[in-house]
Amino acid sequence: MPHKPFIRTLRAQWLGQQLRGLREERGMTLKLVSEHLQRDMSALGRYERADWPIRKGDVVALLDLYGFHHAAERARLLALAEDVWRTDRWDEDYGDVVDSSFIEYPWLEGRADKVCCFHMTLVPGLLQTRAYAEAVIRNAAEPEASESMINRWVELRLSRQEVLSKERPITIHTVIDESVMRRRVGGAQVLRDQLAHLVKLQALPQVRIQIMPSSVALHQGLDGTFWIFHLPEPYPAVAYVESLGGRLYMESPKAERFLRAYDRLSKSALGKDESTALMGAIAEELA
């Protein structure tokens, strides 16, 4: 009976990235590691790229070779090694990993070639101005959050936007509900500046902003905001949603539902030129 082909899951990708990072921190080449462990060098490379699922015993051997003895972190990596086949939600069993390490925007945005997202309530973080981002972050922060913490969160959000200007910039396509364009986050001037920023970004070849007009009463995004990260071949797309109940990362085949939904949303929304004109008109109303 033929073996089921291995899907390059997020767990496998993250585990491979962590092992590669540890190897490079120690200044070791794949050739050196393969000689130490008497493993095939090409196999070790495939583990790091998540082409093959790595066995728990090999993870133990690699961690020992790299001198990585932090008990809690080793336990997380070994648990992932046991579950590299899994593609279900992360926040059930890996809440600590989700909060502190790989599953977060910077990691996925850094890997993605393209991001598609639908937003019902706010301008996407990659497209926010500093003032808009600060208003959003202050509203979401816990009462005990210090001014320095808030400033750090703002800087982190803005630093994410570097993916739009790097040598091979990420492509971002977004459909945003018209109500977002009229929600005075931070006040009228902040919103006006944000709209002007969106119009400016719209001129970039890697950015496509579409507005879902209020005249469209029913559409595929009524369940709320979601993101789709299109990773480079051969890695499958990943869908992401969040709510007060938690954060969900969905891989193939569950991500296909989001791909279809976004395609229908894009077809229902205003085109790029119409969207730009509407943003400009709303900004003028705020003058």
PDB file of C-alpha atoms in Angstrom:
ATOM      1  CA  MET A   1       0.000   0.000   0.000  1.00  0.00           C
ATOM      2  CA  PRO A   2       1.577   3.370  -0.987  1.00  0.00           C
ATOM      3  CA  HIS A   3       2.477   5.829   1.741  1.00  0.00           C
ATOM      4  CA  LYS A   4       0.348   8.938   2.126  1.00  0.00           C
ATOM      5  CA  PRO A   5       2.363  11.924   0.822  1.00  0.00           C
ATOM      6  CA  PHE A   6       3.617  14.266   3.523  1.00  0.00           C
ATOM      7  CA  ILE A   7       1.988  17.690   3.625  1.00  0.00           C
ATOM      8  CA  ARG A   8       4.425  20.427   4.621  1.00  0.00           C
ATOM      9  CA  THR A   9       2.519  21.439   7.735  1.00  0.00           C
ATOM     10  CA  LEU A  10       3.119  24.560   9.795  1.00  0.00           C
ATOM     11  CA  ARG A  11       4.384  22.380  12.625  1.00  0.00           C
ATOM     12  CA  ALA A  12       6.975  20.786  10.354  1.00  0.00           C
ATOM     13  CA  GLN A  13       7.979  24.149   8.882  1.00  0.00           C
ATOM     14  CA  TRP A  14       8.433  25.773  12.264  1.00  0.00           C
ATOM     15  CA  LEU A  15      10.302  22.815  13.719  1.00  0.00           C
ATOM     16  CA  GLY A  16      12.629  22.752  10.717  1.00  0.00           C
ATOM     17  CA  GLN A  17      13.215  26.493  11.011  1.00  0.00           C
ATOM     18  CA  GLN A  18      14.053  26.171  14.714  1.00  0.00           C
ATOM     19  CA  LEU A  19      16.516  23.345  14.075  1.00  0.00           C
ATOM     20  CA  ARG A  20      18.150  25.283  11.263  1.00  0.00           C
ATOM     21  CA  GLY A  21      18.419  28.345  13.495  1.00  0.00           C
ATOM     22  CA  LEU A  22      20.116  26.348  16.254  1.00  0.00           C
ATOM     23  CA  ARG A  23      22.551  24.801  13.774  1.00  0.00           C
ATOM     24  CA  GLU A  24      23.492  28.164  12.288  1.00  0.00           C
ATOM     25  CA  GLU A  25      23.891  29.746  15.741  1.00  0.00           C
ATOM     26  CA  ARG A  26      26.470  27.050  16.517  1.00  0.00           C
ATOM     27  CA  GLY A  27      28.256  27.723  13.231  1.00  0.00           C
ATOM     28  CA  MET A  28      27.724  24.160  12.003  1.00  0.00           C
ATOM     29  CA  THR A  29      27.236  23.133   8.380  1.00  0.00           C
ATOM     30  CA  LEU A  30      24.873  20.372   7.282  1.00  0.00           C
ATOM     31  CA  LYS A  31      27.937  18.362   6.243  1.00  0.00           C
ATOM     32  CA  LEU A  32      29.445  18.625   9.728  1.00  0.00           C
ATOM     33  CA  VAL A  33      26.183  17.672  11.437  1.00  0.00           C
ATOM     34  CA  SER A  34      25.632  14.706   9.131  1.00  0.00           C
ATOM     35  CA  GLU A  35      29.136  13.429   9.879  1.00  0.00           C
ATOM     36  CA  HIS A  36      28.648  13.770  13.649  1.00  0.00           C
ATOM     37  CA  LEU A  37      25.293  11.974  13.634  1.00  0.00           C
ATOM     38  CA  GLN A  38      26.086   9.639  10.754  1.00  0.00           C
ATOM     39  CA  ARG A  39      22.996  10.823   8.912  1.00  0.00           C
ATOM     40  CA  ASP A  40      22.519  11.581   5.243  1.00  0.00           C
ATOM     41  CA  MET A  41      23.210  15.290   4.638  1.00  0.00           C
ATOM     42  CA  SER A  42      20.374  15.635   2.109  1.00  0.00           C
ATOM     43  CA  ALA A  43      17.934  14.145   4.624  1.00  0.00           C
ATOM     44  CA  LEU A  44      18.910  16.720   7.253  1.00  0.00           C
ATOM     45  CA  GLY A  45      18.326  19.460   4.706  1.00  0.00           C
ATOM     46  CA  ARG A  46      14.876  18.078   3.928  1.00  0.00           C
ATOM     47  CA  TYR A  47      14.044  18.049   7.641  1.00  0.00           C
ATOM     48  CA  GLU A  48      14.947  21.735   7.912  1.00  0.00           C
ATOM     49  CA  ARG A  49      12.840  22.578   4.828  1.00  0.00           C
ATOM     50  CA  ALA A  50       9.940  20.443   6.090  1.00  0.00           C
ATOM     51  CA  ASP A  51      10.110  18.278   2.973  1.00  0.00           C
ATOM     52  CA  TRP A  52      10.189  15.192   5.186  1.00  0.00           C
ATOM     53  CA  PRO A  53       8.745  14.634   8.680  1.00  0.00           C
ATOM     54  CA  ILE A  54      11.571  14.353  11.209  1.00  0.00           C
ATOM     55  CA  ARG A  55      11.550  11.591  13.818  1.00  0.00           C
ATOM     56  CA  LYS A  56      11.593  12.420  17.495  1.00  0.00           C
ATOM     57  CA  GLY A  57      14.850  10.506  17.968  1.00  0.00           C
ATOM     58  CA  ASP A  58      16.576  12.642  15.359  1.00  0.00           C
ATOM     59  CA  VAL A  59      15.348  15.814  17.068  1.00  0.00           C
ATOM     60  CA  VAL A  60      16.803  14.580  20.366  1.00  0.00           C
ATOM     61  CA  ALA A  61      20.133  13.813  18.667  1.00  0.00           C
ATOM     62  CA  LEU A  62      20.250  17.247  17.021  1.00  0.00           C
ATOM     63  CA  LEU A  63      19.360  19.114  20.222  1.00  0.00           C
ATOM     64  CA  ASP A  64      22.051  17.201  22.097  1.00  0.00           C
ATOM     65  CA  LEU A  65      24.614  17.993  19.405  1.00  0.00           C
ATOM     66  CA  TYR A  66      23.676  21.682  19.504  1.00  0.00           C
ATOM     67  CA  GLY A  67      23.927  21.734  23.283  1.00  0.00           C
ATOM     68  CA  PHE A  68      20.321  22.874  23.624  1.00  0.00           C
ATOM     69  CA  HIS A  69      19.251  21.760  27.085  1.00  0.00           C
ATOM     70  CA  HIS A  70      16.483  24.202  28.072  1.00  0.00           C
ATOM     71  CA  ALA A  71      13.954  21.715  29.459  1.00  0.00           C
ATOM     72  CA  ALA A  72      10.726  23.531  28.603  1.00  0.00           C
ATOM     73  CA  GLU A  73      11.844  24.473  25.076  1.00  0.00           C
ATOM     74  CA  ARG A  74      13.112  20.957  24.396  1.00  0.00           C
ATOM     75  CA  ALA A  75       9.752  19.576  25.509  1.00  0.00           C
ATOM     76  CA  ARG A  76       7.917  21.864  23.063  1.00  0.00           C
ATOM     77  CA  LEU A  77      10.155  20.876  20.164  1.00  0.00           C
ATOM     78  CA  LEU A  78       9.830  17.178  20.941  1.00  0.00           C
ATOM     79  CA  ALA A  79       6.053  17.479  21.230  1.00  0.00           C
ATOM     80  CA  LEU A  80       5.982  19.116  17.808  1.00  0.00           C
ATOM     81  CA  ALA A  81       8.154  16.327  16.415  1.00  0.00           C
ATOM     82  CA  GLU A  82       5.486  13.850  17.479  1.00  0.00           C
ATOM     83  CA  ASP A  83       2.749  15.879  15.785  1.00  0.00           C
ATOM     84  CA  VAL A  84       4.332  17.115  12.539  1.00  0.00           C
ATOM     85  CA  TRP A  85       1.528  15.461  10.573  1.00  0.00           C
ATOM     86  CA  ARG A  86      -1.197  17.485  12.300  1.00  0.00           C
ATOM     87  CA  THR A  87      -2.868  20.384  10.499  1.00  0.00           C
ATOM     88  CA  ASP A  88      -5.581  21.248  13.005  1.00  0.00           C
ATOM     89  CA  ARG A  89      -5.891  24.256  15.293  1.00  0.00           C
ATOM     90  CA  TRP A  90      -2.891  25.395  17.285  1.00  0.00           C
ATOM     91  CA  ASP A  91      -4.450  27.088  20.266  1.00  0.00           C
ATOM     92  CA  GLU A  92      -5.820  23.893  21.858  1.00  0.00           C
ATOM     93  CA  ASP A  93      -2.577  22.126  22.676  1.00  0.00           C
ATOM     94  CA  TYR A  94       0.118  24.645  21.857  1.00  0.00           C
ATOM     95  CA  GLY A  95      -1.096  27.838  23.479  1.00  0.00           C
ATOM     96  CA  ASP A  96       2.331  28.608  24.895  1.00  0.00           C
ATOM     97  CA  VAL A  97       3.982  28.098  21.516  1.00  0.00           C
ATOM     98  CA  VAL A  98       1.375  30.244  19.784  1.00  0.00           C
ATOM     99  CA  ASP A  99       1.852  33.106  22.226  1.00  0.00           C
ATOM    100  CA  SER A 100       5.627  33.128  22.470  1.00  0.00           C
ATOM    101  CA  SER A 101       7.195  31.818  19.315  1.00  0.00           C
ATOM    102  CA  PHE A 102       6.279  30.900  15.800  1.00  0.00           C
ATOM    103  CA  ILE A 103       2.611  31.310  15.055  1.00  0.00           C
ATOM    104  CA  GLU A 104       2.366  35.053  14.799  1.00  0.00           C
ATOM    105  CA  TYR A 105       2.149  37.585  11.992  1.00  0.00           C
ATOM    106  CA  PRO A 106       5.854  38.358  11.614  1.00  0.00           C
ATOM    107  CA  TRP A 107       6.748  34.722  11.002  1.00  0.00           C
ATOM    108  CA  LEU A 108       4.035  34.079   8.443  1.00  0.00           C
ATOM    109  CA  GLU A 109       4.348  37.488   6.800  1.00  0.00           C
ATOM    110  CA  GLY A 110       8.070  36.982   6.502  1.00  0.00           C
ATOM    111  CA  ARG A 111       7.534  33.674   4.707  1.00  0.00           C
ATOM    112  CA  ALA A 112       4.536  34.609   2.575  1.00  0.00           C
ATOM    113  CA  ASP A 113       4.686  35.714  -1.050  1.00  0.00           C
ATOM    114  CA  LYS A 114       1.181  37.120  -0.848  1.00  0.00           C
ATOM    115  CA  VAL A 115      -1.412  37.957   1.793  1.00  0.00           C
ATOM    116  CA  CYS A 116      -5.132  38.208   1.065  1.00  0.00           C
ATOM    117  CA  CYS A 117      -7.380  39.513   3.812  1.00  0.00           C
ATOM    118  CA  PHE A 118     -10.921  40.662   4.445  1.00  0.00           C
ATOM    119  CA  HIS A 119     -11.470  43.264   7.154  1.00  0.00           C
ATOM    120  CA  MET A 120     -14.799  44.148   8.734  1.00  0.00           C
ATOM    121  CA  THR A 121     -13.693  46.513  11.506  1.00  0.00           C
ATOM    122  CA  LEU A 122     -10.221  48.028  10.972  1.00  0.00           C
ATOM    123  CA  VAL A 123      -7.619  48.838   8.336  1.00  0.00           C
ATOM    124  CA  PRO A 124      -5.161  45.899   8.059  1.00  0.00           C
ATOM    125  CA  GLY A 125      -2.073  46.321  10.240  1.00  0.00           C
ATOM    126  CA  LEU A 126       0.297  46.272   7.253  1.00  0.00           C
ATOM    127  CA  LEU A 127      -1.451  49.358   5.879  1.00  0.00           C
ATOM    128  CA  GLN A 128      -1.915  51.420   9.047  1.00  0.00           C
ATOM    129  CA  THR A 129      -0.336  54.801   9.737  1.00  0.00           C
ATOM    130  CA  ARG A 130       1.481  55.326  13.028  1.00  0.00           C
ATOM    131  CA  ALA A 131      -1.340  57.432  14.493  1.00  0.00           C
ATOM    132  CA  TYR A 132      -4.017  54.955  13.438  1.00  0.00           C
ATOM    133  CA  ALA A 133      -1.996  52.006  14.788  1.00  0.00           C
ATOM    134  CA  GLU A 134      -1.422  53.768  18.098  1.00  0.00           C
ATOM    135  CA  ALA A 135      -5.144  54.485  18.499  1.00  0.00           C
ATOM    136  CA  VAL A 136      -6.003  50.845  17.805  1.00  0.00           C
ATOM    137  CA  ILE A 137      -3.329  49.504  20.154  1.00  0.00           C
ATOM    138  CA  ARG A 138      -4.266  51.862  22.986  1.00  0.00           C
ATOM    139  CA  ASN A 139      -7.880  50.777  22.723  1.00  0.00           C
ATOM    140  CA  ALA A 140      -6.953  47.086  22.805  1.00  0.00           C
ATOM    141  CA  ALA A 141      -4.338  47.358  25.588  1.00  0.00           C
ATOM    142  CA  GLU A 142      -5.077  46.223  29.112  1.00  0.00           C
ATOM    143  CA  PRO A 143      -5.465  49.042  31.678  1.00  0.00           C
ATOM    144  CA  GLU A 144      -2.173  48.123  33.350  1.00  0.00           C
ATOM    145  CA  ALA A 145      -0.176  48.421  30.119  1.00  0.00           C
ATOM    146  CA  SER A 146       2.594  50.994  30.491  1.00  0.00           C
ATOM    147  CA  GLU A 147       3.360  53.777  28.041  1.00  0.00           C
ATOM    148  CA  SER A 148       6.638  52.086  27.113  1.00  0.00           C
ATOM    149  CA  MET A 149       4.815  48.827  26.354  1.00  0.00           C
ATOM    150  CA  ILE A 150       2.313  50.597  24.132  1.00  0.00           C
ATOM    151  CA  ASN A 151       5.118  52.382  22.286  1.00  0.00           C
ATOM    152  CA  ARG A 152       6.929  49.081  21.801  1.00  0.00           C
ATOM    153  CA  TRP A 153       3.785  47.450  20.366  1.00  0.00           C
ATOM    154  CA  VAL A 154       3.347  50.363  17.965  1.00  0.00           C
ATOM    155  CA  GLU A 155       6.956  50.054  16.794  1.00  0.00           C
ATOM    156  CA  LEU A 156       6.555  46.308  16.328  1.00  0.00           C
ATOM    157  CA  ARG A 157       3.458  46.830  14.206  1.00  0.00           C
ATOM    158  CA  LEU A 158       5.186  49.420  12.056  1.00  0.00           C
ATOM    159  CA  SER A 159       8.266  47.220  11.689  1.00  0.00           C
ATOM    160  CA  ARG A 160       6.045  44.544  10.135  1.00  0.00           C
ATOM    161  CA  GLN A 161       5.373  46.913   7.257  1.00  0.00           C
ATOM    162  CA  GLU A 162       8.949  46.450   6.069  1.00  0.00           C
ATOM    163  CA  VAL A 163       7.707  43.424   4.101  1.00  0.00           C
ATOM    164  CA  LEU A 164       6.135  45.918   1.666  1.00  0.00           C
ATOM    165  CA  SER A 165       9.427  47.602   0.854  1.00  0.00           C
ATOM    166  CA  LYS A 166      11.981  44.786   0.959  1.00  0.00           C
ATOM    167  CA  GLU A 167      13.839  43.708  -2.183  1.00  0.00           C
ATOM    168  CA  ARG A 168      11.103  41.209  -3.014  1.00  0.00           C
ATOM    169  CA  PRO A 169       8.082  42.846  -1.381  1.00  0.00           C
ATOM    170  CA  ILE A 170       5.096  40.879  -0.253  1.00  0.00           C
ATOM    171  CA  THR A 171       1.921  41.259  -2.302  1.00  0.00           C
ATOM    172  CA  ILE A 172      -1.126  42.280  -0.298  1.00  0.00           C
ATOM    173  CA  HIS A 173      -4.664  42.125  -1.639  1.00  0.00           C
ATOM    174  CA  THR A 174      -7.393  43.210   0.740  1.00  0.00           C
ATOM    175  CA  VAL A 175     -11.125  43.753   0.720  1.00  0.00           C
ATOM    176  CA  ILE A 176     -12.206  46.215   3.418  1.00  0.00           C
ATOM    177  CA  ASP A 177     -15.767  46.933   4.444  1.00  0.00           C
ATOM    178  CA  GLU A 178     -16.900  50.479   3.662  1.00  0.00           C
ATOM    179  CA  SER A 179     -17.791  51.043   7.329  1.00  0.00           C
ATOM    180  CA  VAL A 180     -14.061  50.833   8.158  1.00  0.00           C
ATOM    181  CA  MET A 181     -13.434  53.812   5.899  1.00  0.00           C
ATOM    182  CA  ARG A 182     -15.923  55.863   7.887  1.00  0.00           C
ATOM    183  CA  ARG A 183     -15.044  54.688  11.417  1.00  0.00           C
ATOM    184  CA  ARG A 184     -13.220  57.606  13.011  1.00  0.00           C
ATOM    185  CA  VAL A 185     -10.451  55.669  14.697  1.00  0.00           C
ATOM    186  CA  GLY A 186      -8.325  58.246  16.523  1.00  0.00           C
ATOM    187  CA  GLY A 187     -10.544  61.083  15.313  1.00  0.00           C
ATOM    188  CA  ALA A 188     -11.330  62.719  11.994  1.00  0.00           C
ATOM    189  CA  GLN A 189      -7.787  63.876  11.204  1.00  0.00           C
ATOM    190  CA  VAL A 190      -6.249  60.486  11.953  1.00  0.00           C
ATOM    191  CA  LEU A 191      -8.811  58.806   9.713  1.00  0.00           C
ATOM    192  CA  ARG A 192      -8.273  61.360   6.950  1.00  0.00           C
ATOM    193  CA  ASP A 193      -4.510  60.789   7.041  1.00  0.00           C
ATOM    194  CA  GLN A 194      -5.112  57.038   7.044  1.00  0.00           C
ATOM    195  CA  LEU A 195      -7.292  57.279   3.945  1.00  0.00           C
ATOM    196  CA  ALA A 196      -4.652  59.401   2.201  1.00  0.00           C
ATOM    197  CA  HIS A 197      -2.064  56.755   3.113  1.00  0.00           C
ATOM    198  CA  LEU A 198      -4.236  54.010   1.607  1.00  0.00           C
ATOM    199  CA  VAL A 199      -4.629  55.981  -1.615  1.00  0.00           C
ATOM    200  CA  LYS A 200      -0.840  56.365  -1.775  1.00  0.00           C
ATOM    201  CA  LEU A 201      -0.274  52.649  -1.138  1.00  0.00           C
ATOM    202  CA  GLN A 202      -2.843  51.789  -3.792  1.00  0.00           C
ATOM    203  CA  ALA A 203      -0.373  53.109  -6.376  1.00  0.00           C
ATOM    204  CA  LEU A 204       2.150  50.386  -5.492  1.00  0.00           C
ATOM    205  CA  PRO A 205       2.078  47.383  -7.853  1.00  0.00           C
ATOM    206  CA  GLN A 206       2.101  44.909  -4.956  1.00  0.00           C
ATOM    207  CA  VAL A 207      -0.923  46.453  -3.217  1.00  0.00           C
ATOM    208  CA  ARG A 208      -4.584  46.058  -4.166  1.00  0.00           C
ATOM    209  CA  ILE A 209      -7.224  47.605  -1.904  1.00  0.00           C
ATOM    210  CA  GLN A 210     -10.898  47.015  -2.659  1.00  0.00           C
ATOM    211  CA  ILE A 211     -13.862  48.414  -0.757  1.00  0.00           C
ATOM    212  CA  MET A 212     -16.927  46.309  -0.033  1.00  0.00           C
ATOM    213  CA  PRO A 213     -19.699  48.899  -0.473  1.00  0.00           C
ATOM    214  CA  SER A 214     -22.465  49.153   2.113  1.00  0.00           C
ATOM    215  CA  SER A 215     -24.921  48.587  -0.728  1.00  0.00           C
ATOM    216  CA  VAL A 216     -23.869  44.903  -0.801  1.00  0.00           C
ATOM    217  CA  ALA A 217     -25.982  43.569   2.056  1.00  0.00           C
ATOM    218  CA  LEU A 218     -24.949  39.909   1.898  1.00  0.00           C
ATOM    219  CA  HIS A 219     -21.503  38.602   1.076  1.00  0.00           C
ATOM    220  CA  GLN A 220     -18.946  35.909   2.024  1.00  0.00           C
ATOM    221  CA  GLY A 221     -17.324  37.960   4.795  1.00  0.00           C
ATOM    222  CA  LEU A 222     -20.230  38.370   7.173  1.00  0.00           C
ATOM    223  CA  ASP A 223     -18.674  35.878   9.594  1.00  0.00           C
ATOM    224  CA  GLY A 224     -15.819  38.314  10.160  1.00  0.00           C
ATOM    225  CA  THR A 225     -12.248  39.235   9.358  1.00  0.00           C
ATOM    226  CA  PHE A 226      -9.810  36.618   8.046  1.00  0.00           C
ATOM    227  CA  TRP A 227      -6.358  36.371   6.489  1.00  0.00           C
ATOM    228  CA  ILE A 228      -4.855  33.996   3.931  1.00  0.00           C
ATOM    229  CA  PHE A 229      -1.077  33.592   3.757  1.00  0.00           C
ATOM    230  CA  HIS A 230       0.115  32.308   0.385  1.00  0.00           C
ATOM    231  CA  LEU A 231       3.467  30.676   1.097  1.00  0.00           C
ATOM    232  CA  PRO A 232       6.041  29.957  -1.637  1.00  0.00           C
ATOM    233  CA  GLU A 233       5.886  26.651  -3.443  1.00  0.00           C
ATOM    234  CA  PRO A 234       5.674  23.889  -2.369  1.00  0.00           C
ATOM    235  CA  TYR A 235       4.084  25.044   0.895  1.00  0.00           C
ATOM    236  CA  PRO A 236       0.267  25.251   1.019  1.00  0.00           C
ATOM    237  CA  ALA A 237      -1.708  28.383   1.898  1.00  0.00           C
ATOM    238  CA  VAL A 238      -2.661  29.042   5.525  1.00  0.00           C
ATOM    239  CA  ALA A 239      -5.865  30.758   6.684  1.00  0.00           C
ATOM    240  CA  TYR A 240      -6.088  32.658   9.944  1.00  0.00           C
ATOM    241  CA  VAL A 241      -8.985  33.987  12.007  1.00  0.00           C
ATOM    242  CA  GLU A 242      -9.106  35.423  15.511  1.00  0.00           C
ATOM    243  CA  SER A 243     -11.759  36.242  18.068  1.00  0.00           C
ATOM    244  CA  LEU A 244     -12.141  36.670  21.815  1.00  0.00           C
ATOM    245  CA  GLY A 245     -12.310  32.883  21.933  1.00  0.00           C
ATOM    246  CA  GLY A 246      -8.853  32.348  20.476  1.00  0.00           C
ATOM    247  CA  ARG A 247      -6.760  32.295  17.329  1.00  0.00           C
ATOM    248  CA  LEU A 248      -7.078  29.657  14.625  1.00  0.00           C
ATOM    249  CA  TYR A 249      -4.627  28.673  11.896  1.00  0.00           C
ATOM    250  CA  MET A 250      -6.140  26.432   9.233  1.00  0.00           C
ATOM    251  CA  GLU A 251      -4.095  24.529   6.718  1.00  0.00           C
ATOM    252  CA  SER A 252      -5.019  22.518   3.652  1.00  0.00           C
ATOM    253  CA  PRO A 253      -7.713  21.357   3.001  1.00  0.00           C
ATOM    254  CA  LYS A 254      -9.596  23.637   5.439  1.00  0.00           C
ATOM    255  CA  ALA A 255      -7.902  26.718   4.012  1.00  0.00           C
ATOM    256  CA  GLU A 256      -9.592  26.083   0.657  1.00  0.00           C
ATOM    257  CA  ARG A 257     -12.878  27.397   2.035  1.00  0.00           C
ATOM    258  CA  PHE A 258     -11.232  30.754   2.744  1.00  0.00           C
ATOM    259  CA  LEU A 259      -9.627  30.898  -0.694  1.00  0.00           C
ATOM    260  CA  ARG A 260     -13.036  30.466  -2.301  1.00  0.00           C
ATOM    261  CA  ALA A 261     -14.617  33.033   0.037  1.00  0.00           C
ATOM    262  CA  TYR A 262     -11.973  35.643  -0.731  1.00  0.00           C
ATOM    263  CA  ASP A 263     -12.363  35.108  -4.463  1.00  0.00           C
ATOM    264  CA  ARG A 264     -16.100  35.776  -4.191  1.00  0.00           C
ATOM    265  CA  LEU A 265     -15.541  38.802  -1.947  1.00  0.00           C
ATOM    266  CA  SER A 266     -13.124  40.304  -4.451  1.00  0.00           C
ATOM    267  CA  LYS A 267     -15.678  39.874  -7.223  1.00  0.00           C
ATOM    268  CA  SER A 268     -18.426  41.522  -5.138  1.00  0.00           C
ATOM    269  CA  ALA A 269     -16.307  44.499  -4.025  1.00  0.00           C
ATOM    270  CA  LEU A 270     -15.574  47.711  -5.904  1.00  0.00           C
ATOM    271  CA  GLY A 271     -12.674  47.600  -8.332  1.00  0.00           C
ATOM    272  CA  LYS A 272      -9.318  49.180  -7.535  1.00  0.00           C
ATOM    273  CA  ASP A 273     -10.033  52.507  -9.263  1.00  0.00           C
ATOM    274  CA  GLU A 274     -13.542  52.796  -7.811  1.00  0.00           C
ATOM    275  CA  SER A 275     -12.196  51.978  -4.357  1.00  0.00           C
ATOM    276  CA  THR A 276      -9.503  54.639  -4.644  1.00  0.00           C
ATOM    277  CA  ALA A 277     -12.091  57.203  -5.686  1.00  0.00           C
ATOM    278  CA  LEU A 278     -14.349  56.313  -2.746  1.00  0.00           C
ATOM    279  CA  MET A 279     -11.492  56.611  -0.240  1.00  0.00           C
ATOM    280  CA  GLY A 280     -10.631  60.020  -1.645  1.00  0.00           C
ATOM    281  CA  ALA A 281     -14.259  61.156  -1.457  1.00  0.00           C
ATOM    282  CA  ILE A 282     -14.621  60.061   2.165  1.00  0.00           C
ATOM    283  CA  ALA A 283     -11.377  61.857   3.047  1.00  0.00           C
ATOM    284  CA  GLU A 284     -12.756  65.042   1.487  1.00  0.00           C
ATOM    285  CA  GLU A 285     -15.887  64.729   3.643  1.00  0.00           C
ATOM    286  CA  LEU A 286     -13.628  64.788   6.717  1.00  0.00           C
ATOM    287  CA  ALA A 287     -11.902  68.013   5.685  1.00  0.00           C
TER     288      ALA A 287
END
